[in-house]
Coordinates of C-alpha atoms and ligand atoms in Angstrom, one line a residue:
X1 CA 4.2 -10.4 4.0
X2 CA 5.2 -7.2 2.4
X3 CA 5.8 -6.2 -1.2
X4 CA 4.7 -2.5 -0.8
X5 CA 2.4 -0.1 0.8
X6 CA -0.6 -2.4 1.0
X7 CA 1.2 -4.4 3.7
X8 CA 1.8 -1.3 5.8
X9 CA -1.9 -0.4 5.5
X10 CA -3.0 -3.9 6.2
X11 CA -1.3 -3.7 9.5
X12 CA -2.0 -0.2 10.6
X13 CA -5.5 0.4 9.3
X14 CA -7.1 -2.6 11.2
X15 CA -5.2 -1.6 14.4
X16 CA -6.5 2.0 14.1
X17 CA -10.0 0.7 13.4
X18 CA -9.9 -1.5 16.5
X19 CA -8.6 1.4 18.6
X20 CA -11.6 3.3 17.5
X21 CA -13.9 0.6 18.7
X22 CA -14.5 -1.5 15.6
X23 CA -14.4 -5.3 16.0
X24 CA -11.9 -6.4 13.3
X25 CA -10.4 -9.6 12.1
X26 CA -7.5 -9.5 9.6
X27 CA -7.7 -12.4 7.1
X28 CA -5.0 -13.5 4.7
X29 CA -3.6 -16.7 3.2
X30 CA -1.4 -18.8 5.4
X31 CA 1.7 -18.1 3.3
X32 CA 4.8 -20.2 4.2
X33 CA 6.7 -17.2 5.4
X34 CA 3.8 -16.2 7.7
X35 CA 3.6 -19.6 9.2
X36 CA 7.4 -19.5 9.7
X37 CA 7.2 -16.1 11.3
X38 CA 4.5 -17.5 13.7
X39 CA 6.9 -20.4 14.6
X40 CA 9.8 -18.0 15.2
X41 CA 7.6 -15.9 17.5
X42 CA 6.4 -19.1 19.2
X43 CA 2.8 -18.3 18.2
X44 CA 0.9 -21.4 17.6
X45 CA -1.9 -20.9 15.0
X46 CA -5.0 -22.6 16.3
X47 CA -7.5 -24.2 14.0
X48 CA -11.0 -22.7 14.5
X49 CA -12.9 -24.0 11.5
X50 CA -12.5 -26.3 8.5
X51 CA -14.3 -27.1 5.3
X52 CA -13.8 -28.1 1.7
X53 CA -13.8 -25.4 -1.0
X54 CA -13.6 -26.2 -4.7
X55 CA -12.7 -29.8 -3.8
X56 CA -9.8 -29.0 -1.5
X57 CA -9.4 -28.9 2.3
X58 CA -9.4 -25.4 3.9
X59 CA -8.6 -24.6 7.5
X60 CA -9.1 -21.4 9.3
X61 CA -6.4 -20.6 11.8
X62 CA -6.4 -17.9 14.5
X63 CA -3.1 -16.4 15.6
X64 CA -3.2 -14.7 18.9
X65 CA -0.9 -11.7 19.6
X66 CA 0.5 -11.8 16.1
X67 CA 0.8 -8.1 15.4
X68 CA 4.0 -6.1 15.4
X69 CA 3.1 -4.7 18.8
X70 CA 1.6 -7.9 20.0
X71 CA -0.7 -6.1 22.5
X72 CA -4.4 -5.5 22.8
X73 CA -4.4 -2.9 20.0
X74 CA -3.6 -5.6 17.5
X75 CA -6.7 -7.1 15.9
X76 CA -6.7 -10.9 15.7
X77 CA -5.1 -12.4 12.7
X78 CA -6.9 -15.2 10.9
X79 CA -5.1 -17.3 8.3
X80 CA -6.7 -19.4 5.6
X81 CA -4.6 -22.5 5.3
X82 CA -4.8 -24.1 1.8
X83 CA -1.3 -25.6 1.8
X84 CA -1.3 -26.7 -1.9
X85 CA -1.8 -23.1 -2.9
X86 CA 0.0 -21.0 -0.3
X87 CA 2.6 -23.1 1.5
X88 CA 5.3 -22.0 -1.0
X89 CA 8.5 -19.9 -0.8
X90 CA 8.7 -16.5 -2.4
X91 CA 6.5 -13.4 -2.4
X92 CA 2.7 -13.6 -2.4
X93 CA 2.6 -13.7 -6.2
X94 CA 5.9 -15.0 -7.4
X95 CA 8.5 -17.7 -6.7
X96 CA 11.9 -16.8 -5.2
X97 CA 13.4 -16.2 -8.7
X98 CA 10.7 -13.6 -9.3
X99 CA 8.5 -15.4 -11.7
X100 CA 4.7 -15.2 -11.2
X101 CA 3.1 -18.5 -10.1
X102 CA 1.3 -19.9 -13.1
X103 CA -1.8 -20.7 -11.0
X104 CA -2.2 -17.2 -9.4
X105 CA -5.8 -16.9 -10.6
X106 CA -6.7 -20.2 -9.1
X107 CA -4.8 -19.5 -5.9
X108 CA -6.6 -16.1 -5.2
X109 CA -9.9 -17.3 -6.6
X110 CA -9.9 -20.1 -4.0
X111 CA -8.7 -17.6 -1.3
X112 CA -11.7 -15.3 -2.2
X113 CA -14.1 -18.3 -2.0
X114 CA -12.7 -19.2 1.4
X115 CA -12.9 -15.6 2.6
X116 CA -16.5 -15.5 1.6
X117 CA -17.1 -18.7 3.7
X118 CA -15.5 -16.9 6.7
X119 CA -17.5 -13.8 6.0
X120 CA -20.7 -15.8 6.2
X121 CA -19.9 -17.0 9.7
X122 CA -17.6 -20.0 9.4
X123 CA -17.0 -19.8 13.2
X124 CA -20.5 -19.3 14.3
X125 CA -20.9 -22.8 15.8
X126 CA -17.6 -22.7 17.6
X127 CA -17.7 -23.9 21.2
X128 CA -15.7 -20.8 22.3
X129 CA -18.2 -17.9 22.1
X130 CA -15.2 -15.5 21.8
X131 CA -14.4 -16.9 18.4
X132 CA -17.9 -16.6 16.9
X133 CA -17.8 -13.9 14.3
X134 CA -20.3 -12.6 11.7
X135 CA -19.0 -9.4 10.1
X136 CA -21.3 -6.5 9.0
X137 CA -18.7 -5.5 6.5
X138 CA -16.0 -7.3 4.5
X139 CA -13.3 -4.9 3.3
X140 CA -11.5 -6.6 0.4
X141 CA -8.3 -5.1 -0.9
X142 CA -7.0 -5.0 -4.5
X143 CA -7.3 -7.6 -7.2
X144 CA -6.3 -10.7 -5.1
X145 CA -9.4 -10.1 -3.0
X146 CA -11.5 -8.9 -5.9
X147 CA -13.7 -12.0 -6.1
X148 CA -14.9 -11.9 -2.5
X149 CA -17.9 -9.7 -3.5
X150 CA -18.6 -12.0 -6.4
X151 CA -18.7 -15.1 -4.2
X152 CA -21.0 -13.3 -1.8
X153 CA -23.4 -12.2 -4.6
X154 CA -25.9 -14.9 -3.8
X155 CA -25.2 -15.2 -0.1
X156 CA -28.3 -14.8 2.2
X157 CA -27.8 -13.0 4.5
X158 CA -24.9 -11.2 2.9
X159 CA -22.4 -8.8 4.7
X160 CA -21.8 -5.5 3.0
X161 CA -18.7 -5.5 0.8
X162 CA -16.3 -2.6 0.6
X163 CA -13.6 -2.9 -2.1
X164 CA -10.3 -1.0 -1.5
X165 CA -8.3 0.1 -4.5
X166 CA -4.6 0.5 -3.7
X167 CA -3.3 0.4 -7.3
X168 CA -5.6 0.1 -10.3
X169 CA -2.8 -1.0 -12.6
X170 CA -2.7 -4.5 -11.2
X171 CA -5.9 -6.1 -12.3
X172 CA -5.7 -9.9 -12.1
X173 CA -7.0 -10.9 -15.6
X174 CA -7.3 -14.6 -16.4
X175 CA -8.9 -16.8 -19.1
X176 CA -12.5 -17.5 -19.2
X177 CA -11.7 -21.1 -18.3
X178 CA -10.8 -19.9 -14.8
X179 CA -14.4 -18.5 -14.3
X180 CA -15.7 -22.0 -15.2
X181 CA -13.2 -23.8 -13.0
X182 CA -14.1 -21.6 -10.0
X183 CA -17.8 -22.2 -10.5
X184 CA -18.7 -18.6 -10.0
X185 CA -22.3 -17.5 -10.2
X186 CA -23.1 -17.7 -14.0
X187 CA -24.9 -14.4 -14.2
X188 CA -21.7 -12.6 -13.3
X189 CA -20.2 -13.3 -16.7
X190 CA -21.3 -10.0 -18.1
X191 CA -19.8 -6.7 -19.0
X192 CA -21.4 -5.2 -15.9
X193 CA -20.0 -8.1 -13.8
X194 CA -16.6 -9.8 -13.9
X195 CA -16.0 -9.9 -17.7
X196 CA -13.4 -7.6 -19.1
X197 CA -12.5 -7.9 -22.8
X198 CA -13.4 -11.6 -22.8
X199 CA -11.3 -12.3 -19.7
X200 CA -12.1 -12.8 -16.0
X201 CA -11.0 -9.6 -14.2
X202 CA -10.7 -9.9 -10.5
X203 CA -10.4 -6.1 -10.2
X204 CA -13.5 -5.5 -12.2
X205 CA -15.3 -8.0 -10.0
X206 CA -14.2 -6.0 -7.0
X207 CA -15.4 -2.8 -8.6
X208 CA -18.8 -4.1 -9.7
X209 CA -19.8 -6.4 -6.9
X210 CA -19.0 -4.1 -3.9
X211 CA -21.5 -1.9 -2.0
X212 CA -18.9 0.8 -1.7
X213 CA -15.5 1.5 -3.2
X214 CA -12.7 3.2 -1.4
X215 CA -9.3 4.3 -2.6
X216 CA -6.4 5.7 -0.8
X217 CA -6.6 9.5 -1.5
X218 CA -9.2 11.9 -2.8
X219 CA -6.8 12.9 -5.7
X220 CA -6.5 9.3 -6.9
X221 CA -10.3 8.8 -6.5
X222 CA -10.7 11.7 -9.0
X223 CA -7.9 10.6 -11.3
X224 CA -9.1 7.0 -11.8
X225 CA -12.4 8.1 -13.3
X226 CA -10.4 9.6 -16.2
X227 CA -9.0 7.7 -19.2
X228 CA -5.5 8.8 -18.4
X229 CA -5.4 7.0 -15.1
X230 CA -8.3 4.6 -15.3
X231 CA -6.4 1.7 -16.8
X232 CA -9.5 0.8 -18.8
X233 CA -11.7 0.8 -15.7
X234 CA -12.5 4.6 -15.8
X235 CA -15.9 3.9 -17.4
X236 CA -16.8 1.3 -14.7
X237 CA -15.6 3.8 -12.0
X238 CA -17.6 6.7 -13.5
X239 CA -20.6 4.5 -13.4
X240 CA -20.0 3.9 -9.7
X241 CA -18.8 7.5 -8.9
X242 CA -21.4 8.0 -6.2
X243 CA -20.1 4.9 -4.4
X244 CA -16.4 5.8 -4.7
X245 CA -14.6 7.4 -1.8
X246 CA -11.1 8.7 -1.4
X247 CA -9.5 8.5 2.0
X248 CA -5.8 9.2 2.6
X249 CA -3.8 6.5 4.3
X250 CA -2.4 7.0 7.7
X251 CA 0.9 5.6 8.9
X252 CA 2.0 3.5 11.8
X253 CA 3.2 6.4 14.0
X254 CA 4.9 4.0 16.4
X255 CA 7.0 2.1 13.8
X256 CA 7.9 5.4 12.0
X257 CA 8.9 7.7 14.8
X258 CA 12.3 9.4 14.6
X259 CA 12.1 10.0 18.4
X260 CA 12.1 6.3 19.2
X261 CA 13.2 4.5 16.0
X262 CA 15.6 1.7 17.0
X263 CA 16.8 1.3 13.4
X264 CA 18.4 4.7 13.0
X265 CA 21.8 6.0 14.1
X266 CA 20.6 9.0 16.2
X267 CA 17.1 9.6 17.4
X268 CA 15.6 13.1 17.1
X269 CA 12.5 15.1 17.0
X270 CA 11.6 18.6 15.9
X271 CA 12.9 20.1 19.1
X272 CA 16.3 18.3 18.6
X273 CA 16.5 18.7 14.9
X274 CA 20.3 19.4 15.0
X275 CA 20.8 15.8 16.1
X276 CA 19.5 14.6 12.8
X277 CA 22.8 15.6 11.1
X278 CA 24.5 12.5 12.6
X279 CA 22.1 10.3 10.6
X280 CA 23.1 12.0 7.4
X281 CA 26.8 11.6 8.2
X282 CA 26.3 7.9 9.1
X283 CA 24.3 7.2 6.0
X284 CA 26.9 8.8 3.7
X285 CA 29.7 6.8 5.4
X286 CA 27.6 3.6 5.4
X287 CA 27.0 3.9 1.7
X288 CA 30.5 4.9 0.7
X289 CA 29.5 8.5 -0.3
X290 CA 31.9 11.4 0.1
X291 CA 31.3 14.0 2.8
X292 CA 29.5 16.9 1.2
X293 CA 27.8 20.2 1.9
X294 CA 25.3 19.6 -0.9
X295 CA 22.0 17.8 -0.3
X296 CA 21.7 14.1 -0.1
X297 CA 18.6 12.8 -2.0
X298 CA 17.0 9.6 -1.0
X299 CA 14.7 7.1 -2.7
X300 CA 13.2 3.9 -1.3
X301 CA 11.0 2.3 -4.0
X302 CA 9.8 -0.5 -6.1
X303 CA 11.8 -0.3 -9.3
X304 CA 8.8 0.1 -11.7
X305 CA 7.7 2.4 -14.5
X306 CA 5.1 3.8 -12.1
X307 CA 7.7 5.1 -9.7
X308 CA 9.4 7.3 -12.3
X309 CA 12.9 6.3 -11.2
X310 CA 13.9 6.6 -14.9
X311 CA 13.0 10.3 -14.8
X312 CA 15.8 10.8 -12.3
X313 CA 18.2 8.7 -14.3
X314 CA 17.5 10.8 -17.4
X315 CA 18.4 13.9 -15.5
X316 CA 21.4 12.4 -13.8
X317 CA 24.2 14.1 -15.7
X318 CA 22.8 17.6 -14.8
X319 CA 22.1 16.5 -11.3
X320 CA 25.6 15.2 -10.7
X321 CA 27.0 18.5 -12.1
X322 CA 25.0 20.3 -9.5
X323 CA 26.9 18.4 -6.8
X324 CA 23.9 16.6 -5.2
X325 CA 24.2 13.0 -4.0
X326 CA 21.9 10.0 -4.2
X327 CA 21.2 7.1 -1.9
X328 CA 18.8 4.7 -3.6
X329 CA 17.2 1.5 -2.3
X330 CA 15.0 -0.4 -4.6
X331 CA 14.0 -3.8 -6.0
X332 CA 12.1 -4.9 -9.0
X333 CA 12.7 -4.2 -12.7
X334 CA 16.1 -5.6 -13.7
X335 CA 16.8 -3.0 -16.4
X336 CA 16.2 -0.1 -13.9
X337 CA 18.4 -1.8 -11.3
X338 CA 21.1 -2.2 -13.9
X339 CA 20.9 1.5 -14.8
X340 CA 21.2 2.6 -11.2
X341 CA 24.0 0.1 -10.6
X342 CA 25.9 1.5 -13.6
X343 CA 25.4 5.0 -12.2
X344 CA 26.7 4.0 -8.8
X345 CA 29.7 2.3 -10.3
X346 CA 30.5 5.3 -12.5
X347 CA 30.1 7.8 -9.6
X348 CA 30.7 5.9 -6.4
X349 CA 31.2 9.0 -4.2
X350 CA 28.0 10.6 -5.4
X351 CA 25.6 7.7 -6.1
X352 CA 24.8 4.7 -3.9
X353 CA 22.5 2.0 -5.1
X354 CA 21.3 -0.9 -3.0
X355 CA 19.4 -3.5 -5.0
X356 CA 17.1 -5.3 -2.6
X357 CA 14.5 -5.0 0.1
X358 CA 15.9 -3.7 3.4
X359 CA 13.6 -2.3 6.1
X360 CA 16.4 -1.0 8.3
X361 CA 18.1 0.8 5.4
X362 CA 14.7 2.3 4.5
X363 CA 14.5 3.8 8.0
X364 CA 18.1 5.1 7.8
X365 CA 17.4 6.8 4.5
X366 CA 14.3 8.6 5.8
X367 CA 16.4 9.7 8.8
X368 CA 19.5 10.8 6.9
X369 CA 18.5 12.0 3.5
X370 CA 18.0 15.8 3.1
X371 CA 15.4 15.3 0.4
X372 CA 13.2 12.4 -0.4
X373 CA 12.3 11.8 -4.1
X374 CA 8.9 10.5 -5.3
X375 CA 8.8 11.2 -9.0
X376 CA 5.9 8.7 -9.5
X377 CA 4.0 8.9 -12.7
X378 CA 1.0 8.1 -10.7
X379 CA 0.7 7.5 -7.0
X380 CA -2.5 6.2 -5.3
X381 CA -1.4 7.5 -1.9
X382 CA 2.3 6.8 -1.3
X383 CA 3.6 6.2 2.2
X384 CA 7.3 7.1 1.9
X385 CA 6.5 10.9 1.5
X386 CA 4.6 10.6 4.8
X387 CA 7.5 8.9 6.5
X388 CA 9.8 11.6 5.0
X389 CA 7.7 14.4 6.5
X390 CA 7.9 12.8 9.9
X391 CA 11.7 12.3 9.6
X392 CA 12.5 15.8 8.4
X393 CA 13.5 14.7 4.8
X394 CA 11.8 17.3 2.5
X395 CA 9.8 15.4 -0.1
X396 CA 10.2 16.4 -3.7
X397 CA 7.3 14.9 -5.6
X398 CA 5.4 14.7 -8.8
X399 CA 2.2 16.5 -8.2
X400 CA -0.2 13.5 -8.7
X401 CA -2.7 11.4 -6.7
X402 CA -1.9 11.1 -3.0
X403 CA 1.4 13.0 -3.3
X404 CA -0.6 16.1 -4.3
X405 CA -3.0 15.5 -1.3
X406 CA -0.3 15.0 1.3
X407 CA 2.7 17.3 0.4
X408 CA 1.8 21.0 0.4
X409 CA 4.0 23.0 -1.9
X410 CA 6.5 25.3 -0.1
X411 CA 5.7 29.0 -0.5
X412 CA 7.4 32.1 0.8
X413 CA 5.0 35.0 1.5
X414 CA 5.8 38.1 3.5
X415 CA 8.9 36.3 4.9
X416 CA 6.8 33.3 6.1
X417 CA 7.5 29.9 4.7
X418 CA 4.5 27.6 4.5
X419 CA 4.1 24.1 3.0
X420 CA 6.0 20.9 3.4
X421 CA 7.8 19.9 0.1
X422 CA 8.6 20.5 -3.5
X423 CA 6.2 19.8 -6.4
X424 CA 6.9 19.3 -10.1
X425 CA 4.0 19.2 -12.5
X426 CA 5.0 17.0 -15.4
X427 CA 6.6 13.6 -15.1
X428 CA 9.7 14.5 -17.2
X429 CA 13.3 15.3 -16.4
X430 CA 13.0 19.0 -17.3
X431 CA 10.1 19.6 -14.9
X432 CA 11.9 17.5 -12.3
X433 CA 15.2 19.5 -12.7
X434 CA 13.2 22.8 -12.2
X435 CA 12.0 21.5 -8.8
X436 CA 15.6 20.4 -7.9
X437 CA 16.7 24.0 -8.7
X438 CA 14.0 25.4 -6.3
X439 CA 15.1 22.9 -3.7
X440 CA 18.8 24.1 -4.0
X441 CA 17.7 27.7 -3.6
X442 CA 16.1 26.8 -0.3
X443 CA 19.1 24.7 0.7
X444 CA 21.2 27.9 0.5
X445 CA 19.0 29.3 3.3
X446 CA 19.5 26.9 6.2
X447 CA 17.1 28.7 8.5
X448 CA 14.2 28.5 6.1
X449 CA 15.2 24.8 5.3
X450 CA 14.6 24.1 9.0
X451 CA 11.3 25.8 9.0
X452 CA 10.3 23.5 6.1
X453 CA 11.5 20.5 8.0
X454 CA 9.5 21.5 11.1
X455 CA 6.4 22.2 9.0
X456 CA 6.6 18.6 7.7
X457 CA 7.3 17.1 11.1
X458 CA 4.2 18.9 12.4
X459 CA 2.0 17.2 9.7
X460 CA -0.4 14.7 11.2
X461 CA 0.1 11.6 9.2
X462 CA -1.7 9.4 11.7
X463 CA -5.0 7.6 11.1
X464 CA -6.9 10.0 13.3
X465 CA -8.6 11.9 10.5
X466 CA -9.2 8.9 8.2
X467 CA -10.7 6.5 10.6
X468 CA -14.0 8.4 11.0
X469 CA -14.1 8.6 7.2
X470 CA -13.8 4.8 7.0
X471 CA -16.5 4.5 9.6
X472 CA -18.8 6.5 7.3
X473 CA -17.9 4.4 4.2
X474 CA -18.7 1.2 6.2
X475 CA -22.1 2.7 7.2
X476 CA -22.8 3.7 3.7
X477 CA -22.0 0.2 2.5
X478 CA -24.3 -1.4 5.1
X479 CA -27.1 0.9 4.0
X480 CA -26.5 0.0 0.4
X481 CA -26.5 -3.8 1.2
X482 CA -29.7 -3.4 3.1
X483 CA -31.4 -1.6 0.3
X484 CA -30.2 -4.3 -2.1
X485 CA -31.5 -7.0 0.1
X486 CA -34.9 -5.3 0.3
X487 CA -35.1 -5.1 -3.4
X488 CA -34.2 -8.8 -3.7
X489 CA -36.9 -9.6 -1.2
X490 CA -35.1 -10.8 1.9
X491 CA -33.9 -9.2 5.1
X492 CA -30.1 -8.5 5.3
Ligands
ADP1 P1 3.9 1.0 -3.3 O1 2.9 0.4 -2.4 O2 3.4 1.5 -4.6 O3 5.1 0.2 -3.4 P2 4.1 3.0 -1.1 O4 4.9 4.3 -1.0 O5 2.7 3.1 -0.8 O6 4.4 2.4 -2.6 O7 4.7 2.0 -0.1 C1 5.9 1.4 -0.2 C2 6.3 0.7 1.1 O8 7.3 -0.3 0.8 C3 7.0 1.7 2.0 O9 6.8 1.2 3.4 C4 8.5 1.5 1.7 O10 9.3 1.9 2.7 C5 8.5 0.1 1.4 N1 9.6 -0.3 0.4 C6 9.5 -0.2 -1.0 N2 10.6 -0.7 -1.5 C7 11.4 -1.0 -0.5 C8 12.8 -1.6 -0.4 N3 13.5 -1.9 -1.5 N4 13.3 -1.8 0.8 C9 12.6 -1.6 1.9 N5 11.3 -1.0 1.9 C10 10.8 -0.8 0.7

């Protein structure tokens, strides 16, 4: 169930935690498309607990072997089945025609309540001892899971709660009436609780009720405590700064491996880099672009203001005059899609635009583009630049958030080229064009270009470094929860 990077992380982080010895369950709503995928894969979800929450029946289903790799490294997937709320077509948040469901607050409020029920040991009386589970930590991600900590406020005993911030701009704000309808603990209606400007904010609940906060890069952890990037939550975050941790996302190195990727035209690695060229030729041909000796620039992105795709559009006349080409895959904002479509129609041999969501094309772009553009105005972590590094597409990024943390600027000193990509410092077309000029200067030196590619391919984007950091955050959260319990006069 994927709309962006949180889906990638929700698959790869639990698997990496499990590989490191943590006992993990992944919990998500039983969306219609997830149940359909189970059926296609002949995986029969099995009911392991049931209850009523907020006057509706809720079933907890376990799916064995549900992960992409369907082996022992995949943590068990548990689904919360509340058919009236989640057995619907479309994305997690919107119908097939792209309109947000009117009852999203109610849907995810109920999901959080049900998740809290699971976190308090819904399966503890199960006949099969293997299924009994009482977590030490609940790691709730982004606003849809923001109320889990709120629901657990009065729980005794209470697992530690870690709230993960993947994008602070999406906040889940709803009328006060929803707070009443959800029957949340009354004391939480407070400016240090879930109330934000007179509304119920799921995100704020996540920030205030958790024992520890974690976000997806150290850079973003710093930025969100400032008014410029705090989306109104910077004060809350400054207040909780000692509990806020920034840990860079890893990637699924099996799914994103140019040496074994079944979705690309020609497999390669840093020892066989010359073979990569075939992917560029195939990508150009597949997208109707003319053969060219100039760089091919790729983008795979949600079409949203955040992603800065308009910055590239602003600079397009100058860029096209430089002879570069574009292959863009994106979905989202209709006006941005129309602008890219118009550019592709006007310059069919130089610009290719695919409006939609296409996993295979995303892999082919990483494998074939010479340069990968991430002009994001802000970027909590970003995954595509990590895929690009691995696939030998040099990332050209706005120096912000996780992009700043993961792409080292290329520097030539004493004839030695270090770094992995190109930075630009201001999210505007002039700053962007300067980076493109620097990129073109390197392009004219193919040997150095290959050094840059190999530098990037040597970058370790796996979870190896981040998993111990997560372990520490979980321990910190458990300590905090224990302290809190002592102060409240009960044993956690
Ligand atoms: P965000 O989560 O803000 O959208 P990330 O860079 O963290 O950005 O992750 C985006 C993920 O979604 C990547 O795996 C990317 O390949 C994928 N993605 C985004 N848009 C598309 C698309 N139109 N088609 C295929 N994959 C896409």
